[in-house]
């Protein structure tokens, strides 16, 4: 008897009884979820039914079906809508509503769920919707507006006398026109170091004139035997076709046009579809078809079938830029008012550190600033052909560099133009020649 009594009053036995009670009462725990996901807080499952607190008035009667979990949503207009019945008893929450005025030292925080006002029951709100049995959105807004105390007016400073105040500064007006870049005058820039030595070596390497530009370039393709007017017009067409197109494709297209009849009168009479089919292999052939047709009309009506004699007048033709105009002027009229610089020359001269620019037009202006004018006519074909051989005919270029008058000095600019000398020498079996040229 004494042993059984000691067992009943022992702490371990009481803890086991509480654990069993919790396991039995767990299925009876209701999942109470207020509207808009506002959940009351509790500690133990058994105390849920004994410590349910409502946050709205009047008091709400909580009920629960036996051995089921019910999800209820508050917000009905009467107590009956917010009531469910227990199988054995009904528990009524008689907890008084939350005091409207906080005690001294206490603080009531405002959140997106709770809107607290003086003298009125607490409401649950989210996104402008009210979750109480009575009330509306307008009433909640009025209740929150009553709590806000009017801001005290800040005293205005006394105005100073007009004599003491400083005169207002006139606002700075920004000029709407963009800032113009200063034009670089020819001969105004200092030339780069040792440029003449590199230039003369390139002339020596290009003396054979075996680059693609020498056979299918704008100077070699036109038909001079048909007269100077036709020759000049074909030079213009060859340059218009060369944009974003390889020289071999330009040469093939020019031969097709010459077979069709490449005169300004014949091109004017040719329909757009036929002309487009003839030049369809070049890049942007649709735009170039339109530019060639429009240029033919302008040349016949304005220049009597010939091309303009100055680069400035050529740039007024559709599809003709500075590079084309200066090259056509140099080939057709042997005049050099500017240098025609394409993207390949722009890249090569920046790799050689002869200038520092971001566009071919900037390269042209800087090149004209220090290059002697007597070299303006030859530099385009000279350096375009040199770049073609460096990139497309590497074995031939390497052999020419190794057999020139200064092999070591000739290999230096080639390396700067992204030519891997050691790799290409190993590829073509010229390693011994390169080591001999390097002096090692």
Short mmCIF file of C-alpha atoms in Angstrom, two decimals:
data_model
loop_
_atom_site.label_atom_id
_atom_site.label_comp_id
_atom_site.label_asym_id
_atom_site.label_seq_id
_atom_site.Cartn_x
_atom_site.Cartn_y
_atom_site.Cartn_z
CA UNK A 1 0.00 0.00 0.00
CA UNK A 2 2.78 2.38 0.91
CA UNK A 3 4.64 1.55 -2.30
CA UNK A 4 1.53 2.23 -4.44
CA UNK A 5 0.94 5.55 -2.67
CA UNK A 6 4.52 6.62 -3.20
CA UNK A 7 4.19 5.72 -6.86
CA UNK A 8 1.04 7.80 -7.26
CA UNK A 9 2.57 10.92 -5.75
CA UNK A 10 5.95 10.57 -7.43
CA UNK A 11 6.92 13.25 -10.03
CA UNK A 12 7.73 10.64 -12.66
CA UNK A 13 4.23 9.19 -12.44
CA UNK A 14 2.66 12.63 -12.74
CA UNK A 15 4.75 13.41 -15.80
CA UNK A 16 3.69 10.16 -17.45
CA UNK A 17 0.03 10.94 -16.73
CA UNK A 18 0.38 14.40 -18.31
CA UNK A 19 2.07 12.87 -21.35
CA UNK A 20 -0.75 10.32 -21.80
CA UNK A 21 -3.36 13.08 -21.37
CA UNK A 22 -1.68 15.14 -24.07
CA UNK A 23 -1.65 12.17 -26.48
CA UNK A 24 -5.35 11.49 -25.84
CA UNK A 25 -6.37 15.14 -26.19
CA UNK A 26 -4.29 15.81 -29.31
CA UNK A 27 -7.05 14.80 -31.80
CA UNK A 28 -9.39 17.20 -30.03
CA UNK A 29 -7.17 20.23 -30.63
CA UNK A 30 -8.91 22.72 -32.91
CA UNK A 31 -6.98 24.56 -35.55
CA UNK A 32 -8.24 28.06 -34.91
CA UNK A 33 -7.44 30.38 -37.77
CA UNK A 34 -8.96 33.81 -37.85
CA UNK A 35 -9.74 35.48 -41.11
CA UNK A 36 -6.64 36.72 -42.99
CA UNK A 37 -4.32 34.25 -41.26
CA UNK A 38 -4.49 35.81 -37.76
CA UNK A 39 -3.80 32.96 -35.32
CA UNK A 40 -4.11 33.06 -31.49
CA UNK A 41 -1.06 31.87 -29.59
CA UNK A 42 -1.09 28.93 -27.12
CA UNK A 43 1.38 26.69 -25.40
CA UNK A 44 -0.19 23.24 -24.91
CA UNK A 45 -2.87 21.50 -26.97
CA UNK A 46 -5.12 20.90 -23.95
CA UNK A 47 -5.10 24.56 -22.99
CA UNK A 48 -6.36 25.65 -26.39
CA UNK A 49 -9.98 25.17 -25.40
CA UNK A 50 -9.50 26.66 -21.93
CA UNK A 51 -7.55 29.78 -22.95
CA UNK A 52 -9.12 30.88 -26.24
CA UNK A 53 -9.00 34.67 -26.37
CA UNK A 54 -10.95 36.67 -28.84
CA UNK A 55 -9.82 40.00 -30.09
CA UNK A 56 -13.25 41.37 -30.95
CA UNK A 57 -16.39 42.17 -29.06
CA UNK A 58 -19.08 40.86 -28.24
CA UNK A 59 -17.76 37.60 -26.65
CA UNK A 60 -17.70 34.61 -29.01
CA UNK A 61 -18.74 31.04 -28.13
CA UNK A 62 -16.31 28.41 -29.41
CA UNK A 63 -17.47 24.90 -30.27
CA UNK A 64 -15.87 21.88 -31.94
CA UNK A 65 -17.22 18.69 -33.52
CA UNK A 66 -16.04 15.53 -31.75
CA UNK A 67 -12.71 14.05 -32.89
CA UNK A 68 -12.37 16.39 -35.85
CA UNK A 69 -10.34 19.45 -36.63
CA UNK A 70 -12.37 22.40 -37.85
CA UNK A 71 -11.08 25.56 -39.50
CA UNK A 72 -13.38 28.47 -38.67
CA UNK A 73 -13.27 32.01 -39.95
CA UNK A 74 -14.43 34.85 -37.80
CA UNK A 75 -16.28 37.79 -39.25
CA UNK A 76 -19.99 36.91 -38.99
CA UNK A 77 -22.57 39.54 -38.17
CA UNK A 78 -23.82 37.75 -35.03
CA UNK A 79 -22.60 35.43 -32.28
CA UNK A 80 -24.52 32.49 -33.75
CA UNK A 81 -22.50 32.55 -36.93
CA UNK A 82 -19.28 32.35 -34.92
CA UNK A 83 -20.35 29.41 -32.71
CA UNK A 84 -19.75 25.70 -32.87
CA UNK A 85 -20.99 23.20 -30.23
CA UNK A 86 -18.91 20.77 -28.22
CA UNK A 87 -20.45 17.34 -27.58
CA UNK A 88 -20.24 17.71 -23.79
CA UNK A 89 -20.06 21.38 -22.82
CA UNK A 90 -19.87 24.87 -24.22
CA UNK A 91 -17.02 27.15 -23.30
CA UNK A 92 -17.75 30.83 -23.44
CA UNK A 93 -14.95 33.33 -23.55
CA UNK A 94 -15.71 35.84 -20.83
CA UNK A 95 -12.39 37.60 -21.09
CA UNK A 96 -12.97 41.35 -21.04
CA UNK A 97 -11.96 43.23 -24.15
CA UNK A 98 -8.51 44.71 -24.40
CA UNK A 99 -8.36 48.10 -22.63
CA UNK A 100 -8.57 50.97 -25.02
CA UNK A 101 -6.04 53.10 -23.16
CA UNK A 102 -2.63 51.57 -22.57
CA UNK A 103 -1.20 51.58 -19.12
CA UNK A 104 1.69 53.77 -18.19
CA UNK A 105 4.91 52.37 -19.55
CA UNK A 106 3.12 50.05 -21.97
CA UNK A 107 3.20 50.48 -25.70
CA UNK A 108 0.75 49.32 -28.35
CA UNK A 109 2.29 48.68 -31.71
CA UNK A 110 0.41 49.23 -34.92
CA UNK A 111 0.81 46.61 -37.61
CA UNK A 112 -0.82 45.60 -40.87
CA UNK A 113 -3.15 43.21 -38.97
CA UNK A 114 -4.14 45.20 -35.85
CA UNK A 115 -5.66 48.65 -35.93
CA UNK A 116 -6.11 50.09 -32.40
CA UNK A 117 -8.27 53.12 -31.66
CA UNK A 118 -9.40 54.83 -28.44
CA UNK A 119 -12.75 53.83 -26.95
CA UNK A 120 -13.55 51.13 -29.53
CA UNK A 121 -13.06 47.34 -29.64
CA UNK A 122 -9.89 46.08 -31.29
CA UNK A 123 -10.30 45.12 -34.93
CA UNK A 124 -8.38 42.80 -37.19
CA UNK A 125 -7.58 44.20 -40.60
CA UNK A 126 -5.52 43.38 -43.64
CA UNK A 127 -5.38 45.19 -46.96
CA UNK A 128 -8.29 47.44 -46.05
CA UNK A 129 -10.70 44.62 -45.02
CA UNK A 130 -12.27 44.37 -41.51
CA UNK A 131 -12.59 41.02 -39.71
CA UNK A 132 -14.99 41.98 -36.88
CA UNK A 133 -18.61 40.99 -36.55
CA UNK A 134 -19.74 44.58 -37.03
CA UNK A 135 -18.21 47.58 -38.69
CA UNK A 136 -16.96 48.62 -42.09
CA UNK A 137 -13.84 49.90 -43.77
CA UNK A 138 -14.89 53.51 -43.34
CA UNK A 139 -15.42 53.06 -39.60
CA UNK A 140 -11.96 51.54 -39.21
CA UNK A 141 -10.40 54.43 -41.07
CA UNK A 142 -12.28 56.89 -38.86
CA UNK A 143 -11.12 55.05 -35.75
CA UNK A 144 -7.49 55.19 -36.80
CA UNK A 145 -7.78 58.84 -37.74
CA UNK A 146 -9.09 59.73 -34.26
CA UNK A 147 -6.00 58.31 -32.63
CA UNK A 148 -3.67 60.55 -34.63
CA UNK A 149 -2.96 63.71 -32.76
CA UNK A 150 -2.60 66.91 -34.75
CA UNK A 151 0.97 67.94 -35.37
CA UNK A 152 1.98 71.10 -33.54
CA UNK A 153 2.59 74.00 -35.82
CA UNK A 154 6.16 75.10 -35.98
CA UNK A 155 6.57 78.78 -35.34
CA UNK A 156 7.44 80.69 -38.46
CA UNK A 157 10.66 82.61 -38.53
CA UNK A 158 10.47 86.34 -38.76
CA UNK A 159 11.08 87.65 -42.20
CA UNK A 160 14.28 89.55 -42.71
CA UNK A 161 14.34 92.95 -44.18
CA UNK A 162 14.79 93.16 -47.94
CA UNK A 163 18.10 94.92 -47.46
CA UNK A 164 19.54 92.02 -45.46
CA UNK A 165 18.53 89.33 -47.95
CA UNK A 166 20.93 88.42 -50.73
CA UNK A 167 19.78 88.81 -54.31
CA UNK A 168 18.78 85.47 -55.83
CA UNK A 169 21.30 83.89 -58.15
CA UNK A 170 20.31 83.54 -61.74
CA UNK A 171 19.84 79.86 -62.65
CA UNK A 172 22.46 78.40 -64.96
CA UNK A 173 20.96 77.41 -68.25
CA UNK A 174 22.46 74.34 -69.90
CA UNK A 175 22.92 74.51 -73.62
CA UNK A 176 20.68 72.05 -75.41
CA UNK A 177 23.13 71.55 -78.27
CA UNK A 178 25.68 68.73 -77.76
CA UNK A 179 29.29 69.62 -77.13
CA UNK A 180 31.18 69.69 -80.40
CA UNK A 181 34.52 67.91 -80.63
CA UNK A 182 37.41 70.06 -81.68
CA UNK A 183 38.53 69.29 -85.19
CA UNK A 184 42.08 68.03 -85.57
CA UNK A 185 43.92 69.99 -88.21
CA UNK A 186 46.33 68.12 -90.51
CA UNK A 187 49.88 68.29 -89.21
CA UNK A 188 48.85 69.42 -85.72
CA UNK A 189 49.71 66.17 -83.89
CA UNK A 190 53.16 64.75 -83.15
CA UNK A 191 53.85 61.49 -85.03
CA UNK A 192 54.39 58.24 -83.11
CA UNK A 193 57.89 56.98 -82.46
CA UNK A 194 59.57 54.92 -85.23
CA UNK A 195 56.47 55.03 -87.42
CA UNK A 196 58.55 55.64 -90.58
CA UNK A 197 60.63 52.49 -90.04
CA UNK A 198 57.50 50.34 -89.63
CA UNK A 199 55.83 52.04 -92.60
CA UNK A 200 58.81 51.36 -94.88
CA UNK A 201 58.90 47.70 -93.79
CA UNK A 202 55.21 47.31 -94.65
CA UNK A 203 55.89 48.84 -98.06
CA UNK A 204 58.65 46.29 -98.60
CA UNK A 205 56.41 43.40 -97.54
CA UNK A 206 53.63 44.62 -99.84
CA UNK A 207 55.81 45.23 -102.87
CA UNK A 208 54.61 42.08 -104.64
CA UNK A 209 50.96 43.20 -104.42
CA UNK A 210 49.51 39.73 -104.01
CA UNK A 211 46.86 40.53 -101.42
CA UNK A 212 43.15 40.07 -102.26
CA UNK A 213 42.61 43.82 -102.40
CA UNK A 214 45.13 44.07 -105.24
CA UNK A 215 43.12 41.79 -107.52
CA UNK A 216 39.48 42.28 -106.48
CA UNK A 217 39.62 45.74 -104.91
CA UNK A 218 37.80 48.89 -105.96
CA UNK A 219 40.77 50.02 -108.07
CA UNK A 220 41.21 46.75 -109.99
CA UNK A 221 37.59 45.78 -110.71
CA UNK A 222 36.14 48.70 -112.77
CA UNK A 223 36.19 48.59 -116.60
CA UNK A 224 38.34 51.47 -117.71
CA UNK A 225 37.99 50.63 -121.43
CA UNK A 226 34.34 51.77 -121.34
CA UNK A 227 35.34 55.36 -120.64
CA UNK A 228 36.21 57.48 -117.64
CA UNK A 229 32.58 58.20 -116.72
CA UNK A 230 31.70 54.50 -116.56
CA UNK A 231 34.98 53.77 -114.77
CA UNK A 232 34.26 56.34 -112.05
CA UNK A 233 30.71 55.07 -111.61
CA UNK A 234 31.92 51.48 -111.23
CA UNK A 235 34.47 52.60 -108.63
CA UNK A 236 31.61 54.12 -106.66
CA UNK A 237 29.48 50.95 -106.95
CA UNK A 238 32.41 48.74 -105.91
CA UNK A 239 32.92 50.81 -102.75
CA UNK A 240 29.18 50.77 -101.97
CA UNK A 241 29.17 46.98 -102.23
CA UNK A 242 32.31 46.53 -100.12
CA UNK A 243 30.69 47.55 -96.83
CA UNK A 244 30.51 44.52 -94.47
CA UNK A 245 31.56 42.22 -97.35
CA UNK A 246 34.75 40.38 -98.23
CA UNK A 247 36.68 41.45 -101.31
CA UNK A 248 36.23 38.08 -103.02
CA UNK A 249 32.43 38.38 -102.77
CA UNK A 250 32.60 41.97 -104.02
CA UNK A 251 34.64 40.85 -107.01
CA UNK A 252 32.14 38.12 -107.89
CA UNK A 253 29.21 40.52 -107.56
CA UNK A 254 30.90 43.18 -109.66
CA UNK A 255 31.47 40.68 -112.47
CA UNK A 256 27.75 39.78 -112.41
CA UNK A 257 26.79 43.46 -112.60
CA UNK A 258 29.25 44.11 -115.41
CA UNK A 259 27.78 41.22 -117.34
CA UNK A 260 24.33 42.75 -116.83
CA UNK A 261 25.60 46.20 -117.84
CA UNK A 262 27.06 48.37 -115.09
CA UNK A 263 26.27 51.86 -116.33
CA UNK A 264 24.25 54.48 -114.55
CA UNK A 265 21.58 54.50 -117.29
CA UNK A 266 21.17 50.74 -117.28
CA UNK A 267 21.01 50.57 -113.47
CA UNK A 268 18.31 53.24 -113.48
CA UNK A 269 16.19 51.19 -115.85
CA UNK A 270 16.74 47.91 -113.95
CA UNK A 271 13.94 47.03 -111.55
CA UNK A 272 14.70 46.58 -107.87
CA UNK A 273 14.07 42.82 -107.79
CA UNK A 274 16.49 42.11 -110.63
CA UNK A 275 19.15 44.31 -109.07
CA UNK A 276 18.64 42.68 -105.70
CA UNK A 277 19.12 39.24 -107.23
CA UNK A 278 22.37 40.36 -108.83
CA UNK A 279 23.89 41.60 -105.56
CA UNK A 280 22.25 39.17 -103.13
CA UNK A 281 25.60 37.70 -102.02
CA UNK A 282 26.87 40.92 -100.45
CA UNK A 283 25.97 41.99 -96.94
CA UNK A 284 22.83 44.12 -96.47
CA UNK A 285 21.90 43.66 -100.14
CA UNK A 286 18.35 44.96 -99.60
CA UNK A 287 19.56 48.33 -98.36
CA UNK A 288 22.29 48.50 -100.97
CA UNK A 289 19.75 47.88 -103.73
CA UNK A 290 17.74 50.85 -102.55
CA UNK A 291 20.85 53.06 -102.22
CA UNK A 292 22.15 52.17 -105.69
CA UNK A 293 18.79 52.88 -107.34
CA UNK A 294 18.40 56.22 -105.55
CA UNK A 295 21.98 57.21 -106.37
CA UNK A 296 21.44 56.45 -110.07
CA UNK A 297 18.47 58.83 -110.17
CA UNK A 298 20.46 61.57 -108.42
CA UNK A 299 23.51 61.16 -110.69
CA UNK A 300 21.43 61.40 -113.86
CA UNK A 301 19.32 64.35 -112.78
CA UNK A 302 22.00 66.34 -110.93
CA UNK A 303 25.42 65.36 -112.30
CA UNK A 304 24.57 64.40 -115.91
CA UNK A 305 25.35 60.72 -115.35
CA UNK A 306 28.76 61.31 -113.73
CA UNK A 307 29.70 61.15 -110.04
CA UNK A 308 30.44 64.19 -107.85
CA UNK A 309 34.02 65.44 -107.99
CA UNK A 310 34.46 66.10 -104.26
CA UNK A 311 34.15 63.86 -101.23
CA UNK A 312 31.74 66.29 -99.56
CA UNK A 313 29.33 66.01 -102.48
CA UNK A 314 29.67 62.21 -102.58
CA UNK A 315 28.66 61.95 -98.91
CA UNK A 316 25.27 63.42 -99.85
CA UNK A 317 24.50 60.31 -101.88
CA UNK A 318 22.51 57.63 -100.03
CA UNK A 319 24.68 54.92 -98.51
CA UNK A 320 28.00 56.74 -99.01
CA UNK A 321 30.10 57.52 -95.93
CA UNK A 322 33.43 59.28 -95.39
CA UNK A 323 35.55 56.17 -96.01
CA UNK A 324 33.92 55.46 -99.38
CA UNK A 325 33.96 59.09 -100.46
CA UNK A 326 37.68 59.63 -99.75
CA UNK A 327 38.70 56.37 -101.48
CA UNK A 328 36.54 57.10 -104.55
CA UNK A 329 37.97 60.62 -104.72
CA UNK A 330 41.51 59.25 -104.54
CA UNK A 331 41.00 56.53 -107.20
CA UNK A 332 38.71 58.38 -109.62
CA UNK A 333 40.11 61.93 -109.43
CA UNK A 334 43.58 61.45 -107.86
CA UNK A 335 42.68 63.93 -105.14
CA UNK A 336 43.21 63.35 -101.44
CA UNK A 337 41.11 65.55 -99.19
CA UNK A 338 40.96 62.85 -96.53
CA UNK A 339 41.98 59.30 -95.62
CA UNK A 340 39.60 56.39 -96.04
CA UNK A 341 39.84 54.32 -92.83
CA UNK A 342 37.88 51.11 -92.41
CA UNK A 343 37.47 48.90 -89.35
CA UNK A 344 40.58 46.82 -90.18
CA UNK A 345 42.84 49.87 -90.37
CA UNK A 346 41.28 51.21 -87.19
CA UNK A 347 42.14 48.00 -85.33
CA UNK A 348 45.67 47.72 -86.72
CA UNK A 349 46.70 51.30 -85.96
CA UNK A 350 45.40 51.03 -82.42
CA UNK A 351 47.27 47.74 -81.95
CA UNK A 352 50.46 49.46 -83.10
CA UNK A 353 49.78 52.26 -80.57
CA UNK A 354 49.86 54.85 -83.30
CA UNK A 355 46.73 56.42 -81.86
CA UNK A 356 44.08 55.79 -79.25
CA UNK A 357 40.54 55.96 -80.57
CA UNK A 358 37.28 54.07 -80.33
CA UNK A 359 35.87 54.55 -83.84
CA UNK A 360 37.29 54.49 -87.39
CA UNK A 361 36.30 58.14 -87.75
CA UNK A 362 38.40 59.05 -84.72
CA UNK A 363 41.29 57.06 -86.14
CA UNK A 364 40.97 58.93 -89.41
CA UNK A 365 41.11 62.34 -87.74
CA UNK A 366 44.17 61.44 -85.65
CA UNK A 367 45.92 59.84 -88.60
CA UNK A 368 45.38 62.96 -90.70
CA UNK A 369 46.80 64.96 -87.79
CA UNK A 370 50.36 63.61 -88.19
CA UNK A 371 50.65 61.53 -91.42
CA UNK A 372 52.21 63.48 -94.33
CA UNK A 373 49.65 64.34 -96.99
CA UNK A 374 51.63 62.68 -99.79
CA UNK A 375 50.90 59.30 -98.17
CA UNK A 376 47.14 59.78 -97.83
CA UNK A 377 46.33 58.22 -101.22
CA UNK A 378 48.32 54.99 -100.80
CA UNK A 379 47.76 54.15 -97.14
CA UNK A 380 44.36 52.46 -97.52
CA UNK A 381 45.31 49.83 -100.10
CA UNK A 382 48.74 49.38 -98.52
CA UNK A 383 47.53 48.60 -95.00
CA UNK A 384 44.31 46.81 -95.95
CA UNK A 385 46.35 44.37 -98.06
CA UNK A 386 48.91 44.00 -95.25
CA UNK A 387 46.13 43.13 -92.79
CA UNK A 388 44.64 40.61 -95.24
CA UNK A 389 47.94 38.78 -95.55
CA UNK A 390 48.53 38.78 -91.80
CA UNK A 391 45.12 37.29 -91.10
CA UNK A 392 44.40 35.16 -94.20
CA UNK A 393 47.79 34.28 -95.71
CA UNK A 394 49.92 33.62 -92.65
CA UNK A 395 52.47 31.27 -94.20
CA UNK A 396 53.24 33.69 -97.05
CA UNK A 397 53.48 36.65 -94.66
CA UNK A 398 55.81 34.78 -92.30
CA UNK A 399 58.10 33.75 -95.15
CA UNK A 400 58.22 37.30 -96.52
CA UNK A 401 59.05 38.67 -93.08
CA UNK A 402 61.87 36.16 -92.62
CA UNK A 403 63.39 36.96 -96.05
CA UNK A 404 63.10 40.76 -95.96
CA UNK A 405 65.94 43.16 -95.24
CA UNK A 406 65.27 43.30 -91.48
CA UNK A 407 63.55 40.07 -90.31
CA UNK A 408 63.72 40.88 -86.61
CA UNK A 409 62.22 44.34 -87.09
CA UNK A 410 59.60 42.97 -89.48
CA UNK A 411 58.40 40.35 -86.98
CA UNK A 412 57.85 42.98 -84.25
CA UNK A 413 54.83 44.76 -85.86
CA UNK A 414 53.41 41.41 -87.01
CA UNK A 415 53.35 40.23 -83.40
CA UNK A 416 51.53 43.40 -82.36
CA UNK A 417 48.84 42.61 -84.94
CA UNK A 418 47.90 39.42 -83.04
CA UNK A 419 50.06 37.13 -85.18
CA UNK A 420 51.43 34.20 -83.13
CA UNK A 421 54.87 33.81 -84.70
CA UNK A 422 55.98 30.75 -82.71
CA UNK A 423 52.71 28.90 -83.33
CA UNK A 424 52.68 29.57 -87.06
CA UNK A 425 56.39 28.77 -87.37
CA UNK A 426 55.81 25.39 -85.77
CA UNK A 427 52.79 24.81 -87.99
CA UNK A 428 54.65 25.49 -91.25
CA UNK A 429 58.07 24.10 -90.24
CA UNK A 430 59.83 27.47 -90.01
CA UNK A 431 61.05 27.22 -86.43
CA UNK A 432 64.73 27.19 -87.36
CA UNK A 433 64.32 30.28 -89.57
CA UNK A 434 62.52 32.13 -86.79
CA UNK A 435 65.20 31.25 -84.22
CA UNK A 436 67.88 32.39 -86.65
CA UNK A 437 66.05 35.67 -87.23
CA UNK A 438 65.66 36.16 -83.49
CA UNK A 439 69.39 35.59 -83.00
CA UNK A 440 68.96 32.66 -80.64
#
